[in-house]
mmCIF file of C-alpha atoms and ligand atoms in Angstrom:
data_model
loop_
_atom_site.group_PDB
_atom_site.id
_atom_site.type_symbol
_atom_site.label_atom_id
_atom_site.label_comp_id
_atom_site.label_asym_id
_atom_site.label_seq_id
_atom_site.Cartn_x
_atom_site.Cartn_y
_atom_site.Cartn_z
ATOM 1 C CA UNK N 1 0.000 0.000 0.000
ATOM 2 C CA UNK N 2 1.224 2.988 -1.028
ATOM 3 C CA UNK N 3 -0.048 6.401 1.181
ATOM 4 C CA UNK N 4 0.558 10.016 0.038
ATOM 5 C CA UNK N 5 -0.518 12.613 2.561
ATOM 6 C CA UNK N 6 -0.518 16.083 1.493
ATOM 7 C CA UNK N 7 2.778 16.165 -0.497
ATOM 8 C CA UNK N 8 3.593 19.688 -2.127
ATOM 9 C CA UNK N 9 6.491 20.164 -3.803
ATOM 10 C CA UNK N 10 7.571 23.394 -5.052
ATOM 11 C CA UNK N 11 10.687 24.740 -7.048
ATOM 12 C CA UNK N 12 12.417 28.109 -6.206
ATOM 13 C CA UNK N 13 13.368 30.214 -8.783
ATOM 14 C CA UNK N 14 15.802 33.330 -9.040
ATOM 15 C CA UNK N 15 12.187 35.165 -9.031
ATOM 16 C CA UNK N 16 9.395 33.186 -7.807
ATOM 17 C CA UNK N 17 8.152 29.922 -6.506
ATOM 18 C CA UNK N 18 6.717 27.276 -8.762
ATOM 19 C CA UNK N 19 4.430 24.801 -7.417
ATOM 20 C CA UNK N 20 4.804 21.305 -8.879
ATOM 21 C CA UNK N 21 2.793 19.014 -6.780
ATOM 22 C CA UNK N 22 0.047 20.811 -4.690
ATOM 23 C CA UNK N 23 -0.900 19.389 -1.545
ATOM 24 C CA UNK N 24 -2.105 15.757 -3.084
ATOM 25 C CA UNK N 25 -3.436 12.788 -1.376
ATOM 26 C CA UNK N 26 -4.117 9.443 -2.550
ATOM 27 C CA UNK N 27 -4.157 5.564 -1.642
ATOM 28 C CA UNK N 28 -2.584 3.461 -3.897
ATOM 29 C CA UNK N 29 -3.819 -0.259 -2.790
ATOM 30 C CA UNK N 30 -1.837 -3.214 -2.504
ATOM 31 C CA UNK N 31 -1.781 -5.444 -6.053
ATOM 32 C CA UNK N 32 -3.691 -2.508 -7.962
ATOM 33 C CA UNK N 33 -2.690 -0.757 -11.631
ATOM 34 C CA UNK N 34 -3.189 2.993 -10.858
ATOM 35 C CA UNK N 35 -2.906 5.845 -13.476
ATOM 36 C CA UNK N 36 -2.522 9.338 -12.823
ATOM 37 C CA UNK N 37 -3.831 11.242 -15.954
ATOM 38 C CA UNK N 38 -2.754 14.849 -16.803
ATOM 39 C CA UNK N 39 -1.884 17.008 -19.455
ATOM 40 C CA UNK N 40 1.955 18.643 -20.037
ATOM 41 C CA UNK N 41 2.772 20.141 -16.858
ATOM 42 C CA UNK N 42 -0.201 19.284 -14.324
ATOM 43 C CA UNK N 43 2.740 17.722 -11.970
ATOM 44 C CA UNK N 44 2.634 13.664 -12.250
ATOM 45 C CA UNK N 45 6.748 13.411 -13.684
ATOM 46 C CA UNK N 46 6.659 15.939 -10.217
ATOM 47 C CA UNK N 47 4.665 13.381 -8.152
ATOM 48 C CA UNK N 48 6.057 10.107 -9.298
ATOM 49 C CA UNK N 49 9.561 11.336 -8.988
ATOM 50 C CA UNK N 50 8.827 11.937 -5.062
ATOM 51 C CA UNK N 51 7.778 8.535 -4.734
ATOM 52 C CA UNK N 52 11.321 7.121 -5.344
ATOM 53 C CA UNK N 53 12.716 10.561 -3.694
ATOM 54 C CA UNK N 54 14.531 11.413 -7.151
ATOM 55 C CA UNK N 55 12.584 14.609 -5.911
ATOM 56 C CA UNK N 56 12.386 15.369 -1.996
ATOM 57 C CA UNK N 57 8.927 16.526 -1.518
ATOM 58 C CA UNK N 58 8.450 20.023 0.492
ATOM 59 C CA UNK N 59 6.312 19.189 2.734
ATOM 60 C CA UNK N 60 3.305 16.072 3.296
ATOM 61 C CA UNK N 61 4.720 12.347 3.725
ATOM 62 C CA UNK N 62 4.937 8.937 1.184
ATOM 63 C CA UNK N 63 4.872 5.709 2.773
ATOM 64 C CA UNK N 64 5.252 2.314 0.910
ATOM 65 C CA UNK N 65 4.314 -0.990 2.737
ATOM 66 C CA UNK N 66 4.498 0.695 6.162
ATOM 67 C CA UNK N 67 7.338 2.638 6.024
ATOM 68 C CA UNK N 68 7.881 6.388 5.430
ATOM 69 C CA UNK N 69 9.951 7.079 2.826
ATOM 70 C CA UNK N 70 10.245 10.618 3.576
ATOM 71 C CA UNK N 71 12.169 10.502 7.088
ATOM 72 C CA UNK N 72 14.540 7.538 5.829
ATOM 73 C CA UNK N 73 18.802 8.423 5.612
ATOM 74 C CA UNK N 74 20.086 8.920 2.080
ATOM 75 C CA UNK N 75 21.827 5.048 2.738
ATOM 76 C CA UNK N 76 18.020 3.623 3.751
ATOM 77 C CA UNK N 77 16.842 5.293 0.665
ATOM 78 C CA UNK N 78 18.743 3.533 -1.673
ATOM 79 C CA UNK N 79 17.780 0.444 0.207
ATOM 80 C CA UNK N 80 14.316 1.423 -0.098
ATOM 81 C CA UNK N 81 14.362 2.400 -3.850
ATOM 82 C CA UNK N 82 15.643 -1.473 -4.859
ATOM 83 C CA UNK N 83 12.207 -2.109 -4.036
ATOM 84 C CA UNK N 84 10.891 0.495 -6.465
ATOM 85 C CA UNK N 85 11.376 -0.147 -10.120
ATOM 86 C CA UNK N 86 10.823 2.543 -12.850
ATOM 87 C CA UNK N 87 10.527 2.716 -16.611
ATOM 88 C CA UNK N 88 10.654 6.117 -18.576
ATOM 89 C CA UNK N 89 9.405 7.342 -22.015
ATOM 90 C CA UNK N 90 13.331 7.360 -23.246
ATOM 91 C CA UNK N 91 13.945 3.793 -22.198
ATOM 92 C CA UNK N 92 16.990 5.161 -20.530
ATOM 93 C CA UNK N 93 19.297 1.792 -21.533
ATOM 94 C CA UNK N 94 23.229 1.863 -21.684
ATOM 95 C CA UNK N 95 23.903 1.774 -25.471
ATOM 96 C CA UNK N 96 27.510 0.470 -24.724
ATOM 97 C CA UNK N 97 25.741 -2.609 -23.057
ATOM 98 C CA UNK N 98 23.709 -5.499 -24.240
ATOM 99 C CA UNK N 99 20.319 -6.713 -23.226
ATOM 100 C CA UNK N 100 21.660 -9.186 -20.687
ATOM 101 C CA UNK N 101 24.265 -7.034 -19.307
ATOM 102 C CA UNK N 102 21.561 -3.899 -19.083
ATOM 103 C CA UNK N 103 19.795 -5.969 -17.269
ATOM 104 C CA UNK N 104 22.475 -7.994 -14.820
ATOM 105 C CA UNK N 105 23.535 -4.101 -14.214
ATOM 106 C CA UNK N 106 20.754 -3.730 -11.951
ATOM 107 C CA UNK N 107 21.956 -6.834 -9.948
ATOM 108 C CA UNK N 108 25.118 -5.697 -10.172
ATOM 109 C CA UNK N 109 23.740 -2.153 -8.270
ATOM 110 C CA UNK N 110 21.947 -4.481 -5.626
ATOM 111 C CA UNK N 111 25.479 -6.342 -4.754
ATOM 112 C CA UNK N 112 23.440 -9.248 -6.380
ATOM 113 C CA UNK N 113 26.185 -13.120 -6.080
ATOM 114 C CA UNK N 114 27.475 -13.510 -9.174
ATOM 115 C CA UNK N 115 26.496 -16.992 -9.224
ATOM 116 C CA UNK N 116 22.816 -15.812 -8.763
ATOM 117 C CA UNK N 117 23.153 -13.304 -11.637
ATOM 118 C CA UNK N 118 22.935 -15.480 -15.020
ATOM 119 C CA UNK N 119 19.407 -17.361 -14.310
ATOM 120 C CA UNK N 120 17.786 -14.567 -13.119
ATOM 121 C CA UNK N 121 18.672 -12.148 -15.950
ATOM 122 C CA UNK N 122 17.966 -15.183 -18.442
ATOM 123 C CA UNK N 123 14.260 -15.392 -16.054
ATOM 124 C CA UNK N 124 13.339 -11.796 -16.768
ATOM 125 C CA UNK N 125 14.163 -12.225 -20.772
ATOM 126 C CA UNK N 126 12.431 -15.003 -20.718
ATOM 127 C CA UNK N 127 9.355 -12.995 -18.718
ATOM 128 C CA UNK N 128 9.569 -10.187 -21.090
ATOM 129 C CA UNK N 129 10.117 -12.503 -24.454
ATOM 130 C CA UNK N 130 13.666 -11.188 -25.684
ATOM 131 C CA UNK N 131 15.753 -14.085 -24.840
ATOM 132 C CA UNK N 132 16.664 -14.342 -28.589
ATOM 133 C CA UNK N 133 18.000 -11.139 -28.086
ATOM 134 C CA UNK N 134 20.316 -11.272 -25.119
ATOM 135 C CA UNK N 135 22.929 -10.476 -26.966
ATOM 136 C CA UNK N 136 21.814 -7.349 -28.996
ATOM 137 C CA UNK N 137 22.860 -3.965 -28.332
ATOM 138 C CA UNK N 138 19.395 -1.035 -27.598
ATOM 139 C CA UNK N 139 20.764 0.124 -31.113
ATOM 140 C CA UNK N 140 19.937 -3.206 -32.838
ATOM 141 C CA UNK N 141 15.810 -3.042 -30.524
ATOM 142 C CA UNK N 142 12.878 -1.870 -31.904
ATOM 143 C CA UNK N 143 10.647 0.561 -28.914
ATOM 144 C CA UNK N 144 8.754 -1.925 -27.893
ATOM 145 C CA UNK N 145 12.003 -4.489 -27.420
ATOM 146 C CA UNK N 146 13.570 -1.409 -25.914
ATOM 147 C CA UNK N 147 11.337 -0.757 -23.573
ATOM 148 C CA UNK N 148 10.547 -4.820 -22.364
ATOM 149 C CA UNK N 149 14.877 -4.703 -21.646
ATOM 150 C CA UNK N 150 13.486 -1.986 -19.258
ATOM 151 C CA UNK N 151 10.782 -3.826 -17.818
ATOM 152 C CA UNK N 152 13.101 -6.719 -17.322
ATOM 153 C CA UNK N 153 15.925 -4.181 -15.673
ATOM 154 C CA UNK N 154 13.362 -2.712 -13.538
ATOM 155 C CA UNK N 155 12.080 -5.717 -11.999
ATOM 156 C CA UNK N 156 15.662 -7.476 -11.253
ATOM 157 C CA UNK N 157 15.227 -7.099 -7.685
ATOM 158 C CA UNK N 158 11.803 -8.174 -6.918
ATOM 159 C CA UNK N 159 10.225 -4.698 -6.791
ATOM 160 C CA UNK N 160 6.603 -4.290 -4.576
ATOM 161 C CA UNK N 161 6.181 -1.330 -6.932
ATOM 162 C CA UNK N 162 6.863 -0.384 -10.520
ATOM 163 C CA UNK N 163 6.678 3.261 -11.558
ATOM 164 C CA UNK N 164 6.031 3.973 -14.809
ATOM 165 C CA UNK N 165 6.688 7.215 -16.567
ATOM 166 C CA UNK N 166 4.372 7.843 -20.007
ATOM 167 C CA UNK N 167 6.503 4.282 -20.471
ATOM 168 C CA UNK N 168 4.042 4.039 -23.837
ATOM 169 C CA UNK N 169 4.529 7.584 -25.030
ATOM 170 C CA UNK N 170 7.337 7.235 -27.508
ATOM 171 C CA UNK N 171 5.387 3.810 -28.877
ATOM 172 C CA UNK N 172 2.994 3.298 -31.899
ATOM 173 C CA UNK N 173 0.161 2.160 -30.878
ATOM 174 C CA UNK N 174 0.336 -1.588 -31.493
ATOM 175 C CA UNK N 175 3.497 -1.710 -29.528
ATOM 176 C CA UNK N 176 2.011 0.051 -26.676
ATOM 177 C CA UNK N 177 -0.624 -2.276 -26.228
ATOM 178 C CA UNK N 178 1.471 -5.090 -26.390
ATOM 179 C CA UNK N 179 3.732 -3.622 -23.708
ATOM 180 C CA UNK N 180 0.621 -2.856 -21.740
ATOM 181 C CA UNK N 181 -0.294 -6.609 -21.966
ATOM 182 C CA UNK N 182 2.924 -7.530 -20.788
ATOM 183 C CA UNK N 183 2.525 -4.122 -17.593
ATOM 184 C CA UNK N 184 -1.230 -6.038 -17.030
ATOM 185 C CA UNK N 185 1.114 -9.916 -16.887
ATOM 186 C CA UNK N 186 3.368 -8.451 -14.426
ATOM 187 C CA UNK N 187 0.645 -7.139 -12.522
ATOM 188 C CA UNK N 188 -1.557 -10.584 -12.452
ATOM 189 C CA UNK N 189 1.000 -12.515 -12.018
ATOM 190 C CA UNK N 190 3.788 -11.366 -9.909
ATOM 191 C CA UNK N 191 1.094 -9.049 -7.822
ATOM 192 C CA UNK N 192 3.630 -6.098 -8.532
ATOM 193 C CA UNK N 193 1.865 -2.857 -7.711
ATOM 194 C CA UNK N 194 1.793 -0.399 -10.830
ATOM 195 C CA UNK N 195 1.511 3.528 -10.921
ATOM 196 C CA UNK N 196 2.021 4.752 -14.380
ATOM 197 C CA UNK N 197 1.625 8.294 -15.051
ATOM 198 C CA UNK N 198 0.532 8.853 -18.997
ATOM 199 C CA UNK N 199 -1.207 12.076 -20.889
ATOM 200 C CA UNK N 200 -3.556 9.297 -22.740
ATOM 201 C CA UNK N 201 -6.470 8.483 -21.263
ATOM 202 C CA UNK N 202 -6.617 5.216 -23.988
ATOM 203 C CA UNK N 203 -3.603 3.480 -21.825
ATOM 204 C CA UNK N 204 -5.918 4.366 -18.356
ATOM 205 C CA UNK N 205 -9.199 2.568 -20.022
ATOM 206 C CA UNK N 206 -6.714 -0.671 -20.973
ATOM 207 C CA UNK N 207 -5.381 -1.275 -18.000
ATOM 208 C CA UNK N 208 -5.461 0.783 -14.496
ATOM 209 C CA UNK N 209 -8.077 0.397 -11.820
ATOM 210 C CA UNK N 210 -8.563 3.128 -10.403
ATOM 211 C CA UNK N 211 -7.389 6.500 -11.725
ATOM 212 C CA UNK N 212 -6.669 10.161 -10.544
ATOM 213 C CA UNK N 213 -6.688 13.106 -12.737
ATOM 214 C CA UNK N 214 -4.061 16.056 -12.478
ATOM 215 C CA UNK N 215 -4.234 19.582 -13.128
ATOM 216 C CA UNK N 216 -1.990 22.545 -11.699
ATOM 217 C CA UNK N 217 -0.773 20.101 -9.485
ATOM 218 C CA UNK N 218 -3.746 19.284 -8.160
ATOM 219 C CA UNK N 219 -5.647 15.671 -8.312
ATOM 220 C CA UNK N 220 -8.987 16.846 -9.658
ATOM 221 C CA UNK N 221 -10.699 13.870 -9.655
ATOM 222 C CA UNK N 222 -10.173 10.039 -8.745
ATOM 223 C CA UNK N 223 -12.021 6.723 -8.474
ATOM 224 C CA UNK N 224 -12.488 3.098 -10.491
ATOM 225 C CA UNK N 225 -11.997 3.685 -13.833
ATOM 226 C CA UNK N 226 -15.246 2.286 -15.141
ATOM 227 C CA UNK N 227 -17.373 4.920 -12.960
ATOM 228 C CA UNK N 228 -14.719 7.835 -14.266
ATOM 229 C CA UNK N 229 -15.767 7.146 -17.764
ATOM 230 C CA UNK N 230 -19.529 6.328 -17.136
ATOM 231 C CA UNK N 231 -20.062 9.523 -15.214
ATOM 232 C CA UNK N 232 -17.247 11.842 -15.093
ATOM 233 C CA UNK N 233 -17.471 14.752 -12.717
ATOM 234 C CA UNK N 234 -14.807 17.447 -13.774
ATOM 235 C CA UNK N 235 -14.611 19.176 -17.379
ATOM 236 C CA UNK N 236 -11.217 17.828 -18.087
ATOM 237 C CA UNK N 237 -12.194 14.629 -16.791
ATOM 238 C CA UNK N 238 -14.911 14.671 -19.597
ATOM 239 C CA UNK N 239 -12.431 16.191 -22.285
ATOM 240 C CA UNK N 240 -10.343 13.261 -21.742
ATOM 241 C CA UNK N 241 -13.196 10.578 -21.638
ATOM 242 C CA UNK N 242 -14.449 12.443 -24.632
ATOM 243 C CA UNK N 243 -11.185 12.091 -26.881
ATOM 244 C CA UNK N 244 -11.545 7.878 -25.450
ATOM 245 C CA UNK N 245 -15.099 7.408 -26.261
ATOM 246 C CA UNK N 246 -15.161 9.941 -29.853
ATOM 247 C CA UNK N 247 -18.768 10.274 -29.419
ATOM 248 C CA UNK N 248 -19.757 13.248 -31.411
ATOM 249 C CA UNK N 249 -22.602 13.393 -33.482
ATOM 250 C CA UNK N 250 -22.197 15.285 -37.366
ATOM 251 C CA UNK N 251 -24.616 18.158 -37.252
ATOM 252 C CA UNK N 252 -26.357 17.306 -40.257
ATOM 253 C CA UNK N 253 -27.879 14.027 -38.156
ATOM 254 C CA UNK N 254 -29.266 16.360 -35.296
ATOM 255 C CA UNK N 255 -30.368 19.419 -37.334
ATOM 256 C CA UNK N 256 -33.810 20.311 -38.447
ATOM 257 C CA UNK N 257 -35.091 17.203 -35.803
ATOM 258 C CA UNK N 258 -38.334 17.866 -34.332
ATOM 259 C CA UNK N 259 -37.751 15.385 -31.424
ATOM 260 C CA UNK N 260 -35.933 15.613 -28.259
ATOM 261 C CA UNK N 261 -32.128 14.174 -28.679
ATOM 262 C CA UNK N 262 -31.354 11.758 -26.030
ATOM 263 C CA UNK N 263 -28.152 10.572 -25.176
ATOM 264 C CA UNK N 264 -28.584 6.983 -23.027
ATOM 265 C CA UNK N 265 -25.634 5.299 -21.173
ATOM 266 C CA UNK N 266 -26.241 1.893 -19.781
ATOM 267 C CA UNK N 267 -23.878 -0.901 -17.911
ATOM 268 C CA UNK N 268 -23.406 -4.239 -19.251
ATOM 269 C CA UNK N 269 -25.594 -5.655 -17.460
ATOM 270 C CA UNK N 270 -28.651 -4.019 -18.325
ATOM 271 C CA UNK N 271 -30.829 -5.169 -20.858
ATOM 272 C CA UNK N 272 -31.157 -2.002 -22.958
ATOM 273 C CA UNK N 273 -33.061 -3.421 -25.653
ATOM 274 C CA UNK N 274 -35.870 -4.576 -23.296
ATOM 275 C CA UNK N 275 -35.793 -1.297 -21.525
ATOM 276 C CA UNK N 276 -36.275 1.219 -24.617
ATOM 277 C CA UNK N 277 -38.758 -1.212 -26.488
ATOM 278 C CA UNK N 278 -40.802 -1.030 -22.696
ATOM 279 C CA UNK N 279 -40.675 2.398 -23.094
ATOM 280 C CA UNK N 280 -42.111 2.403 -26.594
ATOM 281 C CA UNK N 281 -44.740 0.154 -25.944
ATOM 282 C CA UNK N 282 -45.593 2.036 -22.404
ATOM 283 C CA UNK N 283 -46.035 5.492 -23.520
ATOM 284 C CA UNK N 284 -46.986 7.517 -26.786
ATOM 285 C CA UNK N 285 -43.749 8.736 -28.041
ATOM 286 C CA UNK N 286 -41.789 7.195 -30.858
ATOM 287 C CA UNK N 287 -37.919 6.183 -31.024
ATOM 288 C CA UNK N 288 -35.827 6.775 -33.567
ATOM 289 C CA UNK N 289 -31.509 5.750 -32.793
ATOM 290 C CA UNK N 290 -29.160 8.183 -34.307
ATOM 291 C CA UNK N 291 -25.979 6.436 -33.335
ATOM 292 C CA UNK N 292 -24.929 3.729 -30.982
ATOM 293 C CA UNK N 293 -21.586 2.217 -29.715
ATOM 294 C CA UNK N 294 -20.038 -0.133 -27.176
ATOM 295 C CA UNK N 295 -16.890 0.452 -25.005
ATOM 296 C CA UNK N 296 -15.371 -2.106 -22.845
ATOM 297 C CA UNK N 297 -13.826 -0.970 -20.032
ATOM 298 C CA UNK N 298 -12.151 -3.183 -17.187
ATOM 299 C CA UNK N 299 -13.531 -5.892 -19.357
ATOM 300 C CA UNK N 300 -17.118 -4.368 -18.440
ATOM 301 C CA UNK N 301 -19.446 -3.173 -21.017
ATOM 302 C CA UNK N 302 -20.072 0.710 -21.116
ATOM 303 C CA UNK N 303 -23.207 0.946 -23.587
ATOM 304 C CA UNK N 304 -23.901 4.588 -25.250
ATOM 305 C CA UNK N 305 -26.358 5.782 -27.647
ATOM 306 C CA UNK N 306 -28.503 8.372 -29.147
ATOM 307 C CA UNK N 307 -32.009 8.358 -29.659
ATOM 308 C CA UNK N 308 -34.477 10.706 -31.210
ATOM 309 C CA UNK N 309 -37.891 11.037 -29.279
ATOM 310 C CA UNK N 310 -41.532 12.639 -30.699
ATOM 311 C CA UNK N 311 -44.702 12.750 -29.192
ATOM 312 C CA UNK N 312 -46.389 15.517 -26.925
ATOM 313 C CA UNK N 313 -44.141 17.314 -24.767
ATOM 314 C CA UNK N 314 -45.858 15.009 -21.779
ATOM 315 C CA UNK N 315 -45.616 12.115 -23.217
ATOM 316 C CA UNK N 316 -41.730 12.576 -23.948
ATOM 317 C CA UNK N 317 -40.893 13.696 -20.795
ATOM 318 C CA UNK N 318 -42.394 10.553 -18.612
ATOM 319 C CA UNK N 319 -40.976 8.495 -21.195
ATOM 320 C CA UNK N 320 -37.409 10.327 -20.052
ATOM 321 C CA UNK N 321 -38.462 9.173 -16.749
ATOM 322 C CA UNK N 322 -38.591 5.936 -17.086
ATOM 323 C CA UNK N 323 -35.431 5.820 -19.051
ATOM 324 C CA UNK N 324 -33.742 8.334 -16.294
ATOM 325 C CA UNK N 325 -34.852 5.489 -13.551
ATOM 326 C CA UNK N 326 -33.505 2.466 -15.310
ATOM 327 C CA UNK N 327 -30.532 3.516 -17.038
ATOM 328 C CA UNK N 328 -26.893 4.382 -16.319
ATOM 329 C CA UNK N 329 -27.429 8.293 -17.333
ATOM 330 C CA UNK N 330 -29.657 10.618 -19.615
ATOM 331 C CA UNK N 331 -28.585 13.467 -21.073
ATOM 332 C CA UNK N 332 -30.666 15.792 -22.975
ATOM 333 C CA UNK N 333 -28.579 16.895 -26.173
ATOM 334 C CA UNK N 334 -31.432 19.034 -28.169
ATOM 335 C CA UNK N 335 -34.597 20.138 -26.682
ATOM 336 C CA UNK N 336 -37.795 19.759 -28.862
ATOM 337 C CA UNK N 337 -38.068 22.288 -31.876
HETATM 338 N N1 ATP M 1 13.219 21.199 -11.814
HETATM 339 C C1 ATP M 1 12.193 22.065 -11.947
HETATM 340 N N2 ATP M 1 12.377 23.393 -11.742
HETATM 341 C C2 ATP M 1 11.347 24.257 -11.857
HETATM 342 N N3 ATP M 1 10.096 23.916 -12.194
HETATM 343 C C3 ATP M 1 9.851 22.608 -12.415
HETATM 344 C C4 ATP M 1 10.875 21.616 -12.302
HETATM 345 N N4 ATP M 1 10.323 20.390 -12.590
HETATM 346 C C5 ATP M 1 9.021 20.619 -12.858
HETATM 347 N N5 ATP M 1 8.739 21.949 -12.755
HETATM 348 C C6 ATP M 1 7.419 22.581 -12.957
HETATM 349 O O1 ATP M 1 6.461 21.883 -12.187
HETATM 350 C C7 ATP M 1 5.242 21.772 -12.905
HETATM 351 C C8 ATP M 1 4.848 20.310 -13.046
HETATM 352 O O2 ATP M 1 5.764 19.675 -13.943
HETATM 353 P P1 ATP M 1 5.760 18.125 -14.264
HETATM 354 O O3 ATP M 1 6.933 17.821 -15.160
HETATM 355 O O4 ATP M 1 5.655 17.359 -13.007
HETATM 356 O O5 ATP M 1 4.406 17.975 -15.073
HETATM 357 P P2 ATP M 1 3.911 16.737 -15.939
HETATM 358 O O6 ATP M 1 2.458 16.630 -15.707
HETATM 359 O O7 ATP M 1 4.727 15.542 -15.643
HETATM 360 O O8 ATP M 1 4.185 17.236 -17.405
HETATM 361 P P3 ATP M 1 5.155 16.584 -18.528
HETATM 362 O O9 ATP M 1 4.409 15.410 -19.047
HETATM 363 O O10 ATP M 1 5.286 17.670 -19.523
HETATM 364 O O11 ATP M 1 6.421 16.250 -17.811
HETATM 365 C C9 ATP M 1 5.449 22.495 -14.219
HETATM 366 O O12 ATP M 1 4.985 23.823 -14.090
HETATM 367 C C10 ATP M 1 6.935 22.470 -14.399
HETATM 368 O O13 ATP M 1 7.375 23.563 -15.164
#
């Protein structure tokens, strides 16, 4: 478990102060992937570089597992950071080095017996799927091969946590999902806790939890993923949901519509189909669907479409009811003309 309490950092400048990280909280649970969403500047490289202590936060406390990381001596630190493993945008391999000896570095850094040294870096290629390529210099990798020699270097010493730092940025995006498959393996499998801080709100819908959203160094809103998208609370939230889901309607399909434009979200489990033809049979109005689409999220269903509904203004609005009561979420998008 991983608690931050009120952890500002801030940055002194010949001429002012610049807050990074502004006075954030958050629980990061034991076993869970947790993302931390933001745009250019909003603070997470800030935030995830205190939990390691590449950054010394100003004030407010980190504690991993118990212990706080924020009172420990610069020798229990390093101690401490063995059992934190990181992978960055850039990769950040030695291009003098091979795979295997990138990788048997970090064992090499942990005082690691040489006799102990071969199996377990020939383990982690094997984990990560480049043992063909043990012997290849970072020059000869593609990205994705780049940045598995950094998942395998990261987890050398049996991290609890693995910090990872827009690690799909610099990827296309086939590459980044199969190095999110392999961050989801790691997770399942090992029960390595995962924070990865990203500006794509695609990588938090593959694989996180739970999610928090940064802006001005400030977490603006947090919870499971799935709720996030099915009802987010904040506008950038939404912006970022909305750049996910790409649910915009063409004006020509909503303009010179008599009806009122409906927008219906329902979980998986609901029987949509059932409900709307209820609600045709039930009261006078008629349905017409503009557009409809399905999401899966968390392996969970997130159902979204948009229906036009006529009849008297009465009628239309208990029909809304009933809708409003049984879905997810209505949202009006054009009143009656
Ligand atoms: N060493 C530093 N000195 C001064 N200001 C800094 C320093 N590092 C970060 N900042 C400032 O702190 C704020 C948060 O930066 P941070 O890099 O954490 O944001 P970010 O969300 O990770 O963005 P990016 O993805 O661009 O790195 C920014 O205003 C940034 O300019």
């Amino acid at each position: 478990m991983i608690e931050i309490k009120n952890i500002t950092k801030e940055y002194q400048t010949k001429h002012n102060t610049i807050i990074g990280v502004d006075n954030v909280s958050m629980s990061i649970r034991q076993g869970e992937i947790y993302g931390i969403v933001g745009y250019s500047g909003a603070g997470k490289s800030t935030l995830l570089r205190c939990l390691n202590l590449l950054e010394q936060p100003t004030s407010g406390t980190i504690s991993i597992d118990g212990q706080i990381l924020t009172n420990l001596s610069a020798k229990q630190v390093r101690k401490a950071r063995q059992k934190i493993g990181m992978i960055f945008q850039n990769f950040h391999l030695v291009s003098a080095k091979t795979v295997y000896e990138n990788v048997e570095f970090a064992l090499k850094a942990a005082n690691t017996p040489v006799q102990d040294r071969e199996k377990r870096v020939l383990d982690l290629l094997n984990m990560v799927g480049l043992e063909q390529h043990k012997d290849h210099y970072p020059a000869q990798l593609s990205g994705g091969q780049k940045q598995r020699v950094g998942v395998a270097r990261a987890l050398a010493n049996n991290p609890h946590v693995l910090l990872c730092d827009e690690a799909t940025s610099a990827l296309d995006p086939t590459t980044t999902r199969s190095i999110l498959k392999l961050l989801q393996k790691i997770n399942q499998e090992l029960g390595i806790t995962i924070v990865l801080i990203t500006h794509e709100m695609e990588v938090v819908k593959e694989i996180c939890h739970r999610v928090a959203v940064m802006q001005d160094g400030k977490v603006v809103e947090e919870g499971q993923v799935y709720d996030i998208f099915a009802n987010p609370q904040n506008a950038l939230t939404t912006s970022f949901i909305e750049s996910v889901l790409q649910f915009s309607l063409p004006d020509k399909i909503t303009k010179g519509r008599e009806g009122v434009i409906v927008k219906l979200q329902f979980k998986g489990d609901v029987a949509e189909e059932a409900i709307v033809s209820d609600m045709l049979q039930s009261f006078l109005v008629k349905g017409n669907i503009l557009h409809g689409k399905i999401e899966y999220i968390q392996d969970t269903p997130l159902g979204i479409f948009v229906m036009e509904l006529t009849g008297e203004p009465e009628d239309v609005q208990q029909a809304m009811n009933y809708l409003q009561n049984r879905l997810l979420k209505l949202e009006v998008l054009h009143d009656a003309a």
